[in-house]
PDB file of C-alpha atoms in Angstrom:
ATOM      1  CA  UNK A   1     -44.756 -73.559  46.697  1.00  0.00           C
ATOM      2  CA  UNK A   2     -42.719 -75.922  48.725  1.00  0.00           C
ATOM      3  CA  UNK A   3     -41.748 -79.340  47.808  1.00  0.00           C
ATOM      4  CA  UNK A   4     -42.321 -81.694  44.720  1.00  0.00           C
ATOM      5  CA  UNK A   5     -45.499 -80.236  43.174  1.00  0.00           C
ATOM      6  CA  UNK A   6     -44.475 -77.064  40.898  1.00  0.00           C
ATOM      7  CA  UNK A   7     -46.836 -73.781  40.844  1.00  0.00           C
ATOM      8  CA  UNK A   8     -48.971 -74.222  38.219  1.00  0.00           C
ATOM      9  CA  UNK A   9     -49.009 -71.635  35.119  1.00  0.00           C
ATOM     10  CA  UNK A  10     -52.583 -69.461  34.188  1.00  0.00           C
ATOM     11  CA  UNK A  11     -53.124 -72.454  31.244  1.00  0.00           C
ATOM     12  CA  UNK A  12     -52.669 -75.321  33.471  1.00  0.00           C
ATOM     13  CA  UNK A  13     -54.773 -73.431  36.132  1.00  0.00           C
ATOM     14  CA  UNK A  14     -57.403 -72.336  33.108  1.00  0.00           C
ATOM     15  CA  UNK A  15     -57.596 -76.307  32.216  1.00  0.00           C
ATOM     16  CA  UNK A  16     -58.145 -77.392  35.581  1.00  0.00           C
ATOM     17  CA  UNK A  17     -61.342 -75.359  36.008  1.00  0.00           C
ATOM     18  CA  UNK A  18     -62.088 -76.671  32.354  1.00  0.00           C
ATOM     19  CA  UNK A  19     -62.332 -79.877  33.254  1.00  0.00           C
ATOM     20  CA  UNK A  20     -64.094 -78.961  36.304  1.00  0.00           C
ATOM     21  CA  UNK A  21     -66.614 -77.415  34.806  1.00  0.00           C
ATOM     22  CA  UNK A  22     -66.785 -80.626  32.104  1.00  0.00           C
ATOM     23  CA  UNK A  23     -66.808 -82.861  35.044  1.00  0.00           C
ATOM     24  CA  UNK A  24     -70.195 -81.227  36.547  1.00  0.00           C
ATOM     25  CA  UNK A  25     -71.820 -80.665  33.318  1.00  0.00           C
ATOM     26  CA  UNK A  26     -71.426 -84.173  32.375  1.00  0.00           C
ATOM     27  CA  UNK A  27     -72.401 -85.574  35.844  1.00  0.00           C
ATOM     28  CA  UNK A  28     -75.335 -83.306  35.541  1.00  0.00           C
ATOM     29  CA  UNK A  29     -76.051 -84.589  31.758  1.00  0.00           C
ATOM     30  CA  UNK A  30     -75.864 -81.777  30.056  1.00  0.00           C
ATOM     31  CA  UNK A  31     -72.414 -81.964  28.188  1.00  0.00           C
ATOM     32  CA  UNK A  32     -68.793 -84.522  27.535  1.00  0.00           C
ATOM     33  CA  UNK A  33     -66.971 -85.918  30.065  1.00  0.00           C
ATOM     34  CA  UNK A  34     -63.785 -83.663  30.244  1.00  0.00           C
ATOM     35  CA  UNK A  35     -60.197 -84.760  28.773  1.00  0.00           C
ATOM     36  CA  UNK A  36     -57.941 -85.682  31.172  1.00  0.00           C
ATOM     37  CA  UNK A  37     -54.370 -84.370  31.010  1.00  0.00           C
ATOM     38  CA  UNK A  38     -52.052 -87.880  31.017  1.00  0.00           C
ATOM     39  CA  UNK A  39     -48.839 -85.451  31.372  1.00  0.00           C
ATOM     40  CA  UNK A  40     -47.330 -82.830  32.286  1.00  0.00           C
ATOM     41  CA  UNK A  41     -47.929 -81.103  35.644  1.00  0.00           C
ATOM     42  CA  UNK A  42     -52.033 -81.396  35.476  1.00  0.00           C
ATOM     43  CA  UNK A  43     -51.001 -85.377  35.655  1.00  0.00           C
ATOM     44  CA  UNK A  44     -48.976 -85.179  39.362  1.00  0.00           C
ATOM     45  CA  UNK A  45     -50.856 -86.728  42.185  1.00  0.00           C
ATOM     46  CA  UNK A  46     -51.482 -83.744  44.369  1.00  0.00           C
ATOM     47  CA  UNK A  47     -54.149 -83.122  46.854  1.00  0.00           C
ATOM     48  CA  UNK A  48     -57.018 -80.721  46.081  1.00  0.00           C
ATOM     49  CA  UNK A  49     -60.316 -79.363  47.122  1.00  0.00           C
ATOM     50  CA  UNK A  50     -62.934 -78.006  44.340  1.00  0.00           C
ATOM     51  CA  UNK A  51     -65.567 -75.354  46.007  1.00  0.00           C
ATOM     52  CA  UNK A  52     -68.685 -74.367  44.765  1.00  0.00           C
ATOM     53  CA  UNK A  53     -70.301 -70.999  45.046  1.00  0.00           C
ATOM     54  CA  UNK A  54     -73.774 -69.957  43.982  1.00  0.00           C
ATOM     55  CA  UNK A  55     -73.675 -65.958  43.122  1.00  0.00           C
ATOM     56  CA  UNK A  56     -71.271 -65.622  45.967  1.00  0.00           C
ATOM     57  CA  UNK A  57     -72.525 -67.919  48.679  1.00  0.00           C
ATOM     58  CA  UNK A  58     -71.007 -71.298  49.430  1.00  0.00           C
ATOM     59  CA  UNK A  59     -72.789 -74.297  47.886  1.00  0.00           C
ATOM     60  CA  UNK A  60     -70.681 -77.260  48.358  1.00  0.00           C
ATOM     61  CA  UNK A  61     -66.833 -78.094  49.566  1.00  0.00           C
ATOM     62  CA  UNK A  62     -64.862 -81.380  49.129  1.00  0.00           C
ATOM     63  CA  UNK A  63     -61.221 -82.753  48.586  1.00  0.00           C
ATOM     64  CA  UNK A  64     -58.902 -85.022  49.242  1.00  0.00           C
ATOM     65  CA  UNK A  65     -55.441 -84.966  50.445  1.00  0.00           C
ATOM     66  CA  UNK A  66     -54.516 -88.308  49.377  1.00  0.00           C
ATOM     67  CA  UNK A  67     -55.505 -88.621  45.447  1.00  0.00           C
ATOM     68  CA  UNK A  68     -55.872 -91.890  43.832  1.00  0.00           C
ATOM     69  CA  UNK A  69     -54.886 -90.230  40.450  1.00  0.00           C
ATOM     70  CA  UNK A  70     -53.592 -87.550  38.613  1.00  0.00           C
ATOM     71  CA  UNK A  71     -54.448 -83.518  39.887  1.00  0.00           C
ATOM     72  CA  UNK A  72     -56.948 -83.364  36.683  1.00  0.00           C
ATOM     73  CA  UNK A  73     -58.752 -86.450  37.512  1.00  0.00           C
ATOM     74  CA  UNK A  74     -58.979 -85.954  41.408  1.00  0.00           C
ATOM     75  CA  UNK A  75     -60.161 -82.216  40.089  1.00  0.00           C
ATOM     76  CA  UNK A  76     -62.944 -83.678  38.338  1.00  0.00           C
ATOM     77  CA  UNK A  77     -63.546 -86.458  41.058  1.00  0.00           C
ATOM     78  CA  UNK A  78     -64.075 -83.271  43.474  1.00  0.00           C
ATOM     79  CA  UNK A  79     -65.758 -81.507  41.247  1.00  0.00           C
ATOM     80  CA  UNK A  80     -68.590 -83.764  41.236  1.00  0.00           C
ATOM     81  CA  UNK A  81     -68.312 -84.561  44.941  1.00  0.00           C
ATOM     82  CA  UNK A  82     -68.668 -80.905  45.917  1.00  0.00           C
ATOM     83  CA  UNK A  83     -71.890 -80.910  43.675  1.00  0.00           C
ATOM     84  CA  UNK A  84     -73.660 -84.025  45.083  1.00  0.00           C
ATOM     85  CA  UNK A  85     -71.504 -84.760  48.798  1.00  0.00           C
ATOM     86  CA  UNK A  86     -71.567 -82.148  50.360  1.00  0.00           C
ATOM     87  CA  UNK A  87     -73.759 -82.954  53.443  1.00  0.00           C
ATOM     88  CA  UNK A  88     -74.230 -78.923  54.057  1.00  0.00           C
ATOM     89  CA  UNK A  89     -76.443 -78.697  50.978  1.00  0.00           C
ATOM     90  CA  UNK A  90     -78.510 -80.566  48.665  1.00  0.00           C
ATOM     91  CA  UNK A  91     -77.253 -81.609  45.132  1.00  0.00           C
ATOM     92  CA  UNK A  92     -76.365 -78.696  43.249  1.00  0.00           C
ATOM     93  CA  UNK A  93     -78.900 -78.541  40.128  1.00  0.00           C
ATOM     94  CA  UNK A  94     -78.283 -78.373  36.022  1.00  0.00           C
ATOM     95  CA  UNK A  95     -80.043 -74.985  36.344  1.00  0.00           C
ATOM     96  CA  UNK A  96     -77.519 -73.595  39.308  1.00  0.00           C
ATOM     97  CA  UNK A  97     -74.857 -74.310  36.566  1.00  0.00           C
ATOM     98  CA  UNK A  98     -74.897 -70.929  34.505  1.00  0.00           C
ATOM     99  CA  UNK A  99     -74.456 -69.118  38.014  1.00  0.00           C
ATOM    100  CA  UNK A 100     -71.839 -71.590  39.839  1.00  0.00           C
ATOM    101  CA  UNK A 101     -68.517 -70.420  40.442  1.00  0.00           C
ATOM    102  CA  UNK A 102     -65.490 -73.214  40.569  1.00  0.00           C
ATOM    103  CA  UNK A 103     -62.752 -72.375  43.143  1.00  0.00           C
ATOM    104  CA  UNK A 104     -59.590 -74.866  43.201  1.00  0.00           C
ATOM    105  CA  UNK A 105     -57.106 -75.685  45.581  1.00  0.00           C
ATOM    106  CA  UNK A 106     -54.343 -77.403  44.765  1.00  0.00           C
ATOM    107  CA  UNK A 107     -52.371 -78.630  47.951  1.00  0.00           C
ATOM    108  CA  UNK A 108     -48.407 -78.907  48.290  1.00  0.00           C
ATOM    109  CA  UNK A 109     -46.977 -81.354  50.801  1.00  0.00           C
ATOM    110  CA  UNK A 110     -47.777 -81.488  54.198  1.00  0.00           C
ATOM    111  CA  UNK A 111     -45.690 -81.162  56.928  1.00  0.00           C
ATOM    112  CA  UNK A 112     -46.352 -81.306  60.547  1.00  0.00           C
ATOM    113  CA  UNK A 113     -46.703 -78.323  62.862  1.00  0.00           C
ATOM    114  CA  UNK A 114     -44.116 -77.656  65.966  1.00  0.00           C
ATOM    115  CA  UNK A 115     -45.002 -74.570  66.859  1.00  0.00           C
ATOM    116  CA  UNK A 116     -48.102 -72.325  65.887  1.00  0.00           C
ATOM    117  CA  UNK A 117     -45.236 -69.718  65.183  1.00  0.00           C
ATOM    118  CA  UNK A 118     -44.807 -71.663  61.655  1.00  0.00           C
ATOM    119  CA  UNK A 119     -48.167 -71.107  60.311  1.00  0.00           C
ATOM    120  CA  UNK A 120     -47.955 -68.363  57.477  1.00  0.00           C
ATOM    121  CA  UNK A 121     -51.260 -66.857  56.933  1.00  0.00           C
ATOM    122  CA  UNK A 122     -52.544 -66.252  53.161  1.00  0.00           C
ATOM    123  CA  UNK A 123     -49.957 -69.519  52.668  1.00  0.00           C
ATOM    124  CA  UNK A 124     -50.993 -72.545  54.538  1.00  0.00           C
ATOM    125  CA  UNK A 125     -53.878 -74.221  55.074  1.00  0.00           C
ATOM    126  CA  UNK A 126     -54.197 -76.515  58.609  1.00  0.00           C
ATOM    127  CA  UNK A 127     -55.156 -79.683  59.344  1.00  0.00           C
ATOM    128  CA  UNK A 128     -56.000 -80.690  62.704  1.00  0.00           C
ATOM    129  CA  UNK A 129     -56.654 -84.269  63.905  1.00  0.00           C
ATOM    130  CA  UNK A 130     -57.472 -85.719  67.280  1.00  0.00           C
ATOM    131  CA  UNK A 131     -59.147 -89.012  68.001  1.00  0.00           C
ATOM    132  CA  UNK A 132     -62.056 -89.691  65.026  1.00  0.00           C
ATOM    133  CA  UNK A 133     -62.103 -85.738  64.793  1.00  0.00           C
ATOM    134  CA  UNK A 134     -60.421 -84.061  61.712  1.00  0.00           C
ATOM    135  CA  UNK A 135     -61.001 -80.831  60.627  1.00  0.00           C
ATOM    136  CA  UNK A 136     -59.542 -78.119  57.613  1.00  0.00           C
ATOM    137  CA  UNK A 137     -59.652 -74.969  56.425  1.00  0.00           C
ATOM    138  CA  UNK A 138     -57.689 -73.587  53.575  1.00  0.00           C
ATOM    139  CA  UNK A 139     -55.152 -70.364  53.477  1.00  0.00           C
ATOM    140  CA  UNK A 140     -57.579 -68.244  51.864  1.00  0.00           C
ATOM    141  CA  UNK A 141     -60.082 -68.679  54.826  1.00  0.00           C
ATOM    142  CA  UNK A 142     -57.856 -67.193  57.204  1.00  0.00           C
ATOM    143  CA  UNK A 143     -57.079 -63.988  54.423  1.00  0.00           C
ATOM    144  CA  UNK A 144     -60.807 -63.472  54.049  1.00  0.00           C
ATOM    145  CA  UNK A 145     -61.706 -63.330  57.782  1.00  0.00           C
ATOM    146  CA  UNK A 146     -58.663 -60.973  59.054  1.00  0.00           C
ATOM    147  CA  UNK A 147     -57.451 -63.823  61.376  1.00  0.00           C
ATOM    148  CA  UNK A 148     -54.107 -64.381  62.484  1.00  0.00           C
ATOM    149  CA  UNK A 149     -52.376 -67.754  63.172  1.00  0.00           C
ATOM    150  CA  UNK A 150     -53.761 -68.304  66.451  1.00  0.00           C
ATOM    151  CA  UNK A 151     -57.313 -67.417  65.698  1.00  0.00           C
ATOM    152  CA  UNK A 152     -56.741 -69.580  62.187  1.00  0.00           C
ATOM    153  CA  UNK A 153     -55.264 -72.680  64.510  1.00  0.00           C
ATOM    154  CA  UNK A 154     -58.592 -72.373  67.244  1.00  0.00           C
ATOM    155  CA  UNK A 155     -61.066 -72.328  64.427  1.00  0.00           C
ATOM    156  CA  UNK A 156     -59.370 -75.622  62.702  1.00  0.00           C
ATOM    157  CA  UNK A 157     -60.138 -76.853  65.883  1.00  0.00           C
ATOM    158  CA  UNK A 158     -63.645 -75.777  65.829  1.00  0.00           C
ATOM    159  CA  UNK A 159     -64.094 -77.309  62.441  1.00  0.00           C
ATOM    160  CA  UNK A 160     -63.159 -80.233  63.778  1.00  0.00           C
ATOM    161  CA  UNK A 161     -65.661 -80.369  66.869  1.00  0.00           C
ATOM    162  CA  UNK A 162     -62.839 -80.026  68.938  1.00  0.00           C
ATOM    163  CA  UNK A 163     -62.025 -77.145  71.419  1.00  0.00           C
ATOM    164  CA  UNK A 164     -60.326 -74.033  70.608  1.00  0.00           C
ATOM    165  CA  UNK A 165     -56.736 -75.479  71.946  1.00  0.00           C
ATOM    166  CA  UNK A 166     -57.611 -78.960  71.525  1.00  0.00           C
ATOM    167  CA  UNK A 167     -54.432 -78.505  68.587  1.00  0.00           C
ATOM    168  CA  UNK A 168     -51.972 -78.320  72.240  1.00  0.00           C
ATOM    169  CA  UNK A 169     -53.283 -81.808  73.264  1.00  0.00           C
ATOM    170  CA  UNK A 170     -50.293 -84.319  73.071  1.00  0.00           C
ATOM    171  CA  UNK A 171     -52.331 -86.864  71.145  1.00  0.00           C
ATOM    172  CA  UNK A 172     -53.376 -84.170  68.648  1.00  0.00           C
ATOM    173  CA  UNK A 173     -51.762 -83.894  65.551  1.00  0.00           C
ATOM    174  CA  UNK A 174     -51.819 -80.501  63.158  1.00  0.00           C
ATOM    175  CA  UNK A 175     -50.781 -80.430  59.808  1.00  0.00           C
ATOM    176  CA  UNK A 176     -49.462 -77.472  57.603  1.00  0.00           C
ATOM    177  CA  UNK A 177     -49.637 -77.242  53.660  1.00  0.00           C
ATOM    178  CA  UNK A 178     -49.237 -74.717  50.933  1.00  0.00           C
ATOM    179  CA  UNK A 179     -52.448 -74.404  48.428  1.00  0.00           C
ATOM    180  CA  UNK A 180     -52.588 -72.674  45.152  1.00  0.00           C
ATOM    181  CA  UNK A 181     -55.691 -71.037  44.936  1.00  0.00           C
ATOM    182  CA  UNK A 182     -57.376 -70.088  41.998  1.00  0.00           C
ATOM    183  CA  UNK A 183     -60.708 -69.641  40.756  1.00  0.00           C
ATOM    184  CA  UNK A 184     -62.489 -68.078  37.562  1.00  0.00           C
ATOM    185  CA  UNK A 185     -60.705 -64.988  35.896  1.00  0.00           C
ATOM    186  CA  UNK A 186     -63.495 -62.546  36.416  1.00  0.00           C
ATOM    187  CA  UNK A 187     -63.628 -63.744  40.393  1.00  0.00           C
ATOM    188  CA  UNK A 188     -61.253 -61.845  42.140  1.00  0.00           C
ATOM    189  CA  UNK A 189     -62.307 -62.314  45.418  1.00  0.00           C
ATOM    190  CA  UNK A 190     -60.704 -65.044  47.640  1.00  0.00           C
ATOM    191  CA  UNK A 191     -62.674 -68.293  48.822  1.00  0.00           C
ATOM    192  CA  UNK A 192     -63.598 -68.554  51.583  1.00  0.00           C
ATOM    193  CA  UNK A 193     -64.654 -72.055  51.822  1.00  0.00           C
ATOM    194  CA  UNK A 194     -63.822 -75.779  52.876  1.00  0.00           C
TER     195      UNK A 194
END
């Protein structure tokens, strides 16, 4: 990963989805609010999405690329918002918990796009804003549906309610940026969310 934020190691990754997982269960009543991490890499401001997934099918996406706080405290602010903000789906339930699957992405810095020739599949995520419109999708969207850079670039676009090469527009402006993408140990398969 480029820039300031480090990669994080398999405990810092294993603790964010702990606190994840602490964060829904305690929005949800049915356990502690999780410990937050005051140092160390898990207390960096980074960006990050948390997605949701209900025996393999998307059930809520949200993140934020400009934290308030520390990585472990925008995880769990996510966390919760992916389980209740979501507009896509209704408020995930205490009884979807034993079955919910917690992706994270933590986000490196962004940088902006010259050329669609930069955009690394499997590596960067895009961000594409015009006017009020503003649409993402992460790197592991891209893996999971075989695209390559230009297909990846047009649907960021679509996301966004824009057209397909809305992202050539000189008052549109497309972002690039790394994500670490992890989810549960026994989930191998990539996610295909946000």
């Amino acid at each position: 990963m480029s820039g300031a934020a480090g990669e994080l190691g398999t405990t810092e990754r294993a603790a964010l989805l702990g606190v994840a997982q602490a964060a829904l269960r305690h929005h949800l009543g049915v356990g502690p609010a999780p410990a937050i991490p005051e140092r160390g890499p898990l207390a960096e401001r980074r960006g990050v999405f948390v997605t949701l997934r209900l025996r393999g099918k998307l059930r809520g996406c949200i993140g934020s690329f400009s934290p308030e706080g520390s990585l472990a405290r925008t995880v769990a602010q996510m966390a919760v918002a992916a389980a209740t903000r979501d507009p896509r789906f209704e408020p995930v339930r205490a009884d979807e918990l034993d079955d919910l699957d917690v992706h994270i992405s933590a986000l490196g810095p962004m940088r902006p796009m010259s050329s669609p020739a930069e955009i690394a599949v499997g590596r960067d995520g895009i961000l594409v804003k015009r006017g009020w419109h503003r649409g993402t999708l992460l790197p592991a969207v891209a893996v999971e549906q075989g695209w390559d850079a230009a297909t990846f670039l047009e649907r960021t676009c679509i996301k966004a309610g824009l057209p397909p090469d809305a992202w050539s527009a000189a008052d549109a402006e497309v972002l690039l940026f790394p994500a670490e993408e992890f989810g549960a140990p026994d989930d191998d398969d990539p996610d295909p969310a946000a």
